[in-house]
Short mmCIF file of C-alpha atoms in Angstrom, two decimals:
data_model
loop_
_atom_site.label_atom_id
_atom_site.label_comp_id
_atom_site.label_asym_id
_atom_site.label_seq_id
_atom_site.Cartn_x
_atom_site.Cartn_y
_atom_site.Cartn_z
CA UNK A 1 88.59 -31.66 57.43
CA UNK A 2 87.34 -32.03 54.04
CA UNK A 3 89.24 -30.65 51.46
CA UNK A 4 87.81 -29.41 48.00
CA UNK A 5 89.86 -30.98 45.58
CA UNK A 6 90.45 -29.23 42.22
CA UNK A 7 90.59 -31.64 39.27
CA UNK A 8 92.53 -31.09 35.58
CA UNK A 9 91.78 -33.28 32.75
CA UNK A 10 94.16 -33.99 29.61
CA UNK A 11 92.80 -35.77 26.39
CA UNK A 12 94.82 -38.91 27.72
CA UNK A 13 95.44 -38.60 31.83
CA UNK A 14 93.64 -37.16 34.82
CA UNK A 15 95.36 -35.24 37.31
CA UNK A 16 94.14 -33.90 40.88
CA UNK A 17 96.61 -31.50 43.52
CA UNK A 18 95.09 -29.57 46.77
CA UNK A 19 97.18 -27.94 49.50
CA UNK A 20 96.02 -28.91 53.10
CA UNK A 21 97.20 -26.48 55.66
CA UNK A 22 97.97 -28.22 59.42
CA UNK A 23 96.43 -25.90 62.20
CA UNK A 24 97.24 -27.94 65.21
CA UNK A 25 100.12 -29.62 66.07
CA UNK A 26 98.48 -33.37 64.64
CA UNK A 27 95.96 -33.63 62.11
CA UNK A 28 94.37 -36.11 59.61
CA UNK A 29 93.28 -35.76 56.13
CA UNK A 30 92.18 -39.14 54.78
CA UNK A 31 92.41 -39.38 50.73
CA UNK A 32 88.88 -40.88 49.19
CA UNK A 33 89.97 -41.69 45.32
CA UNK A 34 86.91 -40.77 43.11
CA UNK A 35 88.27 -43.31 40.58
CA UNK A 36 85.04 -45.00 40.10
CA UNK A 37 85.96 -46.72 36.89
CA UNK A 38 88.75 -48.50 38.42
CA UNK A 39 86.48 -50.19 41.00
CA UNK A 40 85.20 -52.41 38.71
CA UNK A 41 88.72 -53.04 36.77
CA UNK A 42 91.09 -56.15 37.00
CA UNK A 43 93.72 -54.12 35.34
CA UNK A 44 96.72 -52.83 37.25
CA UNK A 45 95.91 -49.70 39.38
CA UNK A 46 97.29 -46.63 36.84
CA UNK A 47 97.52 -44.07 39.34
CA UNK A 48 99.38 -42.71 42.18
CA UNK A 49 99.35 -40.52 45.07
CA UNK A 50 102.03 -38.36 46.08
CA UNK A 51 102.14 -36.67 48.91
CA UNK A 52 104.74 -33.64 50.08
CA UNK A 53 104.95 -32.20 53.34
CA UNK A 54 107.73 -29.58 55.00
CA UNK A 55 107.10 -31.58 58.00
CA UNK A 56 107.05 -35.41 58.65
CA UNK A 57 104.00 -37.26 57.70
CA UNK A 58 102.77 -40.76 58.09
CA UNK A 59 100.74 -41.32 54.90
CA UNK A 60 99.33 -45.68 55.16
CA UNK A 61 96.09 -47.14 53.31
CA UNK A 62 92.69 -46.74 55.86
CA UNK A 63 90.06 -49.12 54.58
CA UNK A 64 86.88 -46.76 54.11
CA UNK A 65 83.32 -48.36 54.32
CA UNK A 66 80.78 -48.03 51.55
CA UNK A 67 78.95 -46.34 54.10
CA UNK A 68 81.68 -43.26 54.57
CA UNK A 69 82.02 -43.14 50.70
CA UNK A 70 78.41 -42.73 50.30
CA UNK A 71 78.02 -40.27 53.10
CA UNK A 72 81.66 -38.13 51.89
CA UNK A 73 80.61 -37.75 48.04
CA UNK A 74 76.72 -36.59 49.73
CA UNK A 75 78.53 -33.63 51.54
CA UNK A 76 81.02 -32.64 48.95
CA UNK A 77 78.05 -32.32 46.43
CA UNK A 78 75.52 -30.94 48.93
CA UNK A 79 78.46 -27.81 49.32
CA UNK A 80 79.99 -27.49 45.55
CA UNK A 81 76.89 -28.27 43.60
CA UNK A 82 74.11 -26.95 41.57
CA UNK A 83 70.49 -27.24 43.55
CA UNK A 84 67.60 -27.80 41.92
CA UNK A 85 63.61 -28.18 43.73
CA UNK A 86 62.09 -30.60 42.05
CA UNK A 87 59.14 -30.96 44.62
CA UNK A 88 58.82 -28.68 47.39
CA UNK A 89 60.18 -31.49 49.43
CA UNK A 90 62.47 -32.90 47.07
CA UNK A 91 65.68 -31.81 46.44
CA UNK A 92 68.53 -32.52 43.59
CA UNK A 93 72.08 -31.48 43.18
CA UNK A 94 74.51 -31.82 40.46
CA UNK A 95 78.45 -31.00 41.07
CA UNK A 96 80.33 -31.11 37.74
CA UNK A 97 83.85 -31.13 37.33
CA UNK A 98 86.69 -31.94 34.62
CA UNK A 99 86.33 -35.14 35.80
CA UNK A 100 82.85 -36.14 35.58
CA UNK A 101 79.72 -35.63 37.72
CA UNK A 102 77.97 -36.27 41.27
CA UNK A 103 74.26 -36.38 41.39
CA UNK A 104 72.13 -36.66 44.95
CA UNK A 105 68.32 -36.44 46.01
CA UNK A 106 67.48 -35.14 49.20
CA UNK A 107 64.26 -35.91 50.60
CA UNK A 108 62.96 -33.03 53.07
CA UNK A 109 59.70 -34.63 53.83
CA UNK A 110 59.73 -36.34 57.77
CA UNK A 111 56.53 -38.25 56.41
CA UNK A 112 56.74 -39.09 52.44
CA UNK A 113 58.36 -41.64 49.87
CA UNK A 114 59.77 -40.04 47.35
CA UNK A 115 60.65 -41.36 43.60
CA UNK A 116 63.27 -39.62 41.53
CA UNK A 117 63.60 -40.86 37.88
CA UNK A 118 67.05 -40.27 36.38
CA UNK A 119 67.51 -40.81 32.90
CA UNK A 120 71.00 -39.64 31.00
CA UNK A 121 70.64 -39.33 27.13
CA UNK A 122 73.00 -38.74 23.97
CA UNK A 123 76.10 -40.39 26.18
CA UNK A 124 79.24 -40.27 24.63
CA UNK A 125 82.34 -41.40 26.25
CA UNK A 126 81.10 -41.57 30.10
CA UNK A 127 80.59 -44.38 32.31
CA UNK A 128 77.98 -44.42 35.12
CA UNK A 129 78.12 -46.07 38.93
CA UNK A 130 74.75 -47.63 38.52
CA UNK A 131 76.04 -49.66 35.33
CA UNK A 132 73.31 -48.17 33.33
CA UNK A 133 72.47 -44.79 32.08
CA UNK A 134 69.11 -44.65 34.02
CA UNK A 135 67.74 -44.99 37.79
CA UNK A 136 64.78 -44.89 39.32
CA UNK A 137 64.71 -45.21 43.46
CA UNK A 138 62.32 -44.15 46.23
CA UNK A 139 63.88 -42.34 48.82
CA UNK A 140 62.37 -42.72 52.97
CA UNK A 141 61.50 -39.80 54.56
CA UNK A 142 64.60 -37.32 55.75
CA UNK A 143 67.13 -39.46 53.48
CA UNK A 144 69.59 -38.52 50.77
CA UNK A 145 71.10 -40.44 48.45
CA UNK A 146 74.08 -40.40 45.68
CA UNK A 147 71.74 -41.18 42.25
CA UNK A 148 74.66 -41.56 39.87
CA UNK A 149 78.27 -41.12 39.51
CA UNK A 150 79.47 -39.87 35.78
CA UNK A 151 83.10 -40.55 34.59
CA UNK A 152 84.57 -39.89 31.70
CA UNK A 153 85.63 -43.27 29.92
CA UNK A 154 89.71 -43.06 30.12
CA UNK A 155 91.58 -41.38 26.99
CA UNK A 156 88.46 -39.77 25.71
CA UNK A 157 88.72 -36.10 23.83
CA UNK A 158 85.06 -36.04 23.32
CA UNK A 159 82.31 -36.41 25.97
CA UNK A 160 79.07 -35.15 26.20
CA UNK A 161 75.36 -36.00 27.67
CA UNK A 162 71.94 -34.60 28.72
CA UNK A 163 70.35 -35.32 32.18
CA UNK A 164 66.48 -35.10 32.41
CA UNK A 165 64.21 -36.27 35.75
CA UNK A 166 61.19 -36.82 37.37
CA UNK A 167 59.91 -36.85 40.84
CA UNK A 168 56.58 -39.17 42.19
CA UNK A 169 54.93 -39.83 45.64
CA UNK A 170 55.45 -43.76 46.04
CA UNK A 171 54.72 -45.98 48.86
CA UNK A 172 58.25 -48.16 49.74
CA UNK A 173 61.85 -47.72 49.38
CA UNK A 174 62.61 -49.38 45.90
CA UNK A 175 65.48 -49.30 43.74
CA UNK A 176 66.40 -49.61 39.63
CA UNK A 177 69.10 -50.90 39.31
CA UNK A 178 69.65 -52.78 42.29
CA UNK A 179 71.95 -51.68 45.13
CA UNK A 180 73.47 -53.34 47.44
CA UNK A 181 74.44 -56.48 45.75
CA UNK A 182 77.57 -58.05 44.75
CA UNK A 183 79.41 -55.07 43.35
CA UNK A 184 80.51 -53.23 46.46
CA UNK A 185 80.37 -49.65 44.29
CA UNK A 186 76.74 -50.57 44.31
CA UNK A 187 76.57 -49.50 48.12
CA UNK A 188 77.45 -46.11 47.65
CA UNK A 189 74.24 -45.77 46.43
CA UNK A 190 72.29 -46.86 49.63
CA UNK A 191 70.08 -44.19 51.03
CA UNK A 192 71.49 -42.32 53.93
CA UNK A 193 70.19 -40.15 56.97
CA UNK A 194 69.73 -36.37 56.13
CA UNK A 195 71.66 -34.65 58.30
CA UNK A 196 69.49 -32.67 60.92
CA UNK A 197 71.04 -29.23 59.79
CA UNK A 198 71.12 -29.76 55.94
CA UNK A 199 66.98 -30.74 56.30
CA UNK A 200 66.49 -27.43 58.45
CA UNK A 201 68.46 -25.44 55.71
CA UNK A 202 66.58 -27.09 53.03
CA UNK A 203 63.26 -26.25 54.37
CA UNK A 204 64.18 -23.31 54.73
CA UNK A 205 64.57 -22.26 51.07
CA UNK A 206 61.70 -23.76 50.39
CA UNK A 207 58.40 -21.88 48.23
CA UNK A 208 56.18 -20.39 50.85
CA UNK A 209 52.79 -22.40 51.02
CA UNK A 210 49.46 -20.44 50.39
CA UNK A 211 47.87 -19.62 53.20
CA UNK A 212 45.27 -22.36 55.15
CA UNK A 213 41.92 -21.97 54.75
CA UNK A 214 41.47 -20.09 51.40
CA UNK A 215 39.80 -21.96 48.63
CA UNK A 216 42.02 -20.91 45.58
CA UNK A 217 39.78 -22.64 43.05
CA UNK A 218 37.03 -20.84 44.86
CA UNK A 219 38.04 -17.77 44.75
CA UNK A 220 39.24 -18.09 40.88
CA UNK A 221 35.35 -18.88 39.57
CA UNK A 222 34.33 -15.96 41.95
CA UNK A 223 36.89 -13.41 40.50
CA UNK A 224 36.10 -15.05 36.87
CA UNK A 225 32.12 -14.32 37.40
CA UNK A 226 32.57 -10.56 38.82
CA UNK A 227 34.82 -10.15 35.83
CA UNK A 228 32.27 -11.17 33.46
CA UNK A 229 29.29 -8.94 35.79
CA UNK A 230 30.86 -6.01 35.48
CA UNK A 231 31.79 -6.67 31.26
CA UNK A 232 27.96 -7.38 30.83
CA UNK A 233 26.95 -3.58 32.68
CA UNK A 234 29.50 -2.22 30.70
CA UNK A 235 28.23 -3.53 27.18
CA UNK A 236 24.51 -3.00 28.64
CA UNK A 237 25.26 0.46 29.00
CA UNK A 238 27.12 1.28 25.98
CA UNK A 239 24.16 0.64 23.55
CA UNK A 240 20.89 2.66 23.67
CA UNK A 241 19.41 4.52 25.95
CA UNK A 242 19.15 8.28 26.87
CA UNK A 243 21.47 10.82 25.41
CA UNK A 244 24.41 11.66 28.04
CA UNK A 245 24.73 15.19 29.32
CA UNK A 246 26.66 17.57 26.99
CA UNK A 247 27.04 15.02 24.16
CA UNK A 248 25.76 17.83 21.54
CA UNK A 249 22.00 16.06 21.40
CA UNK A 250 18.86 18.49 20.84
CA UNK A 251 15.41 17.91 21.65
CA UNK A 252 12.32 20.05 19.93
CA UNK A 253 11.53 23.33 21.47
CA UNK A 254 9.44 25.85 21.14
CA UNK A 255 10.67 29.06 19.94
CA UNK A 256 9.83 32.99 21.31
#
């Protein structure tokens, strides 16, 4: 199970608590800490986990692959987060908390490379996963990927930033930055499968197409050109001509 954790954040500490209730008689919850920024530190590790229980519990470290990261923080985001189409084959979602911010593509299309360009401007206090404030990758067909992961730099009161983006057709998977290199946070970002049911949901909320066979540019210039027909017979017949019946016109006539 996958709990939703709910996340609190002072001007100088972060703080995260979720209650996990045990249906069977075992269960496991494995723990993925989101603290991104400490990845990358030397410093001593400023956090701790506590965990409470009215039962007995066996709580030991579980080394988690890139891999299961990657494919974890794809689900929770896919569930809590905002959707946006930004193609009707591409898909973006951004799940914001007190903490920071999760952004993933999702590439519907069975056929079609896809390029998403991510760009966040007017940063102030946040740190990304990608070690810059920009990407740009192609995604394979039916793939998803994590973009970017925003954190708030530690001890800052004031954060803020913009997100803007772009979608292309391209030709290869490519990514900027690189992934997959020497800093294993890096692999998070590698392009995953899209899971068989999240694709059929997708395309499922996707715009309907227009219907095959109909020539919409066709059909514009022939609407445009009756329009402009019928506005010629209507000025034609609004100047000159005979008088109309009963509009108070006399002719000559000759009297008794």
């Amino acid at each position: 199970p996958r709990p939703s954790p709910c996340g609190r954040r002072g001007a100088a500490q972060a703080f995260a608590n979720v209650t996990l209730e045990m249906d069977d008689v075992e269960a496991e919850y494995i723990a993925l800490p989101l603290s991104f920024t400490q990845l990358a530190s030397t410093e001593p590790r400023r956090y701790v986990a506590a965990v409470h229980s009215t039962q007995p519990l066996l709580v030991q470290p579980t080394p988690v692959d890139m891999h299961e990261l990657a494919c974890a923080l794809a689900d929770v985001t896919a569930e809590q987060g905002e959707r946006t189409v930004l193609a009707s084959s591409l898909h973006l979602t951004n799940w914001k908390d007190e903490a920071g911010a999760i952004i993933i593509a999702e590439n519907v299309s069975p056929t079609l490379h896809l390029q998403v360009d991510l760009d966040v401007a007017q940063a102030r206090n946040i740190v990304s996963s990608r070690g810059a404030l920009f990407s740009q990758d192609v995604l394979p067909p039916r793939s998803r990927q994590v973009l970017m992961v925003i954190s708030y730099k530690p001890g800052a009161a004031d954060v803020s930033y913009g997100v803007s983006m772009g979608v292309a057709p391209a030709q290869a998977e490519a990514h900027i930055p690189e992934i997959g290199g020497e800093q294993p946070i890096s692999r998070i970002h590698m392009p995953t499968a899209l899971p068989p049911a999240r694709a059929a949901l997708l395309q499922s909320m996707a715009p309907p197409a227009p219907p095959a066979g109909i020539d919409i540019q066709g059909l514009s210039a022939a609407l445009a050109a009756t329009f402009q027909q019928q506005m010629a017979n209507h000025n034609r017949g609004g100047t000159g001509g005979s008088p109309a019946p009963g509009d108070g016109s006399h002719g000559n006539a000759d009297k008794p």
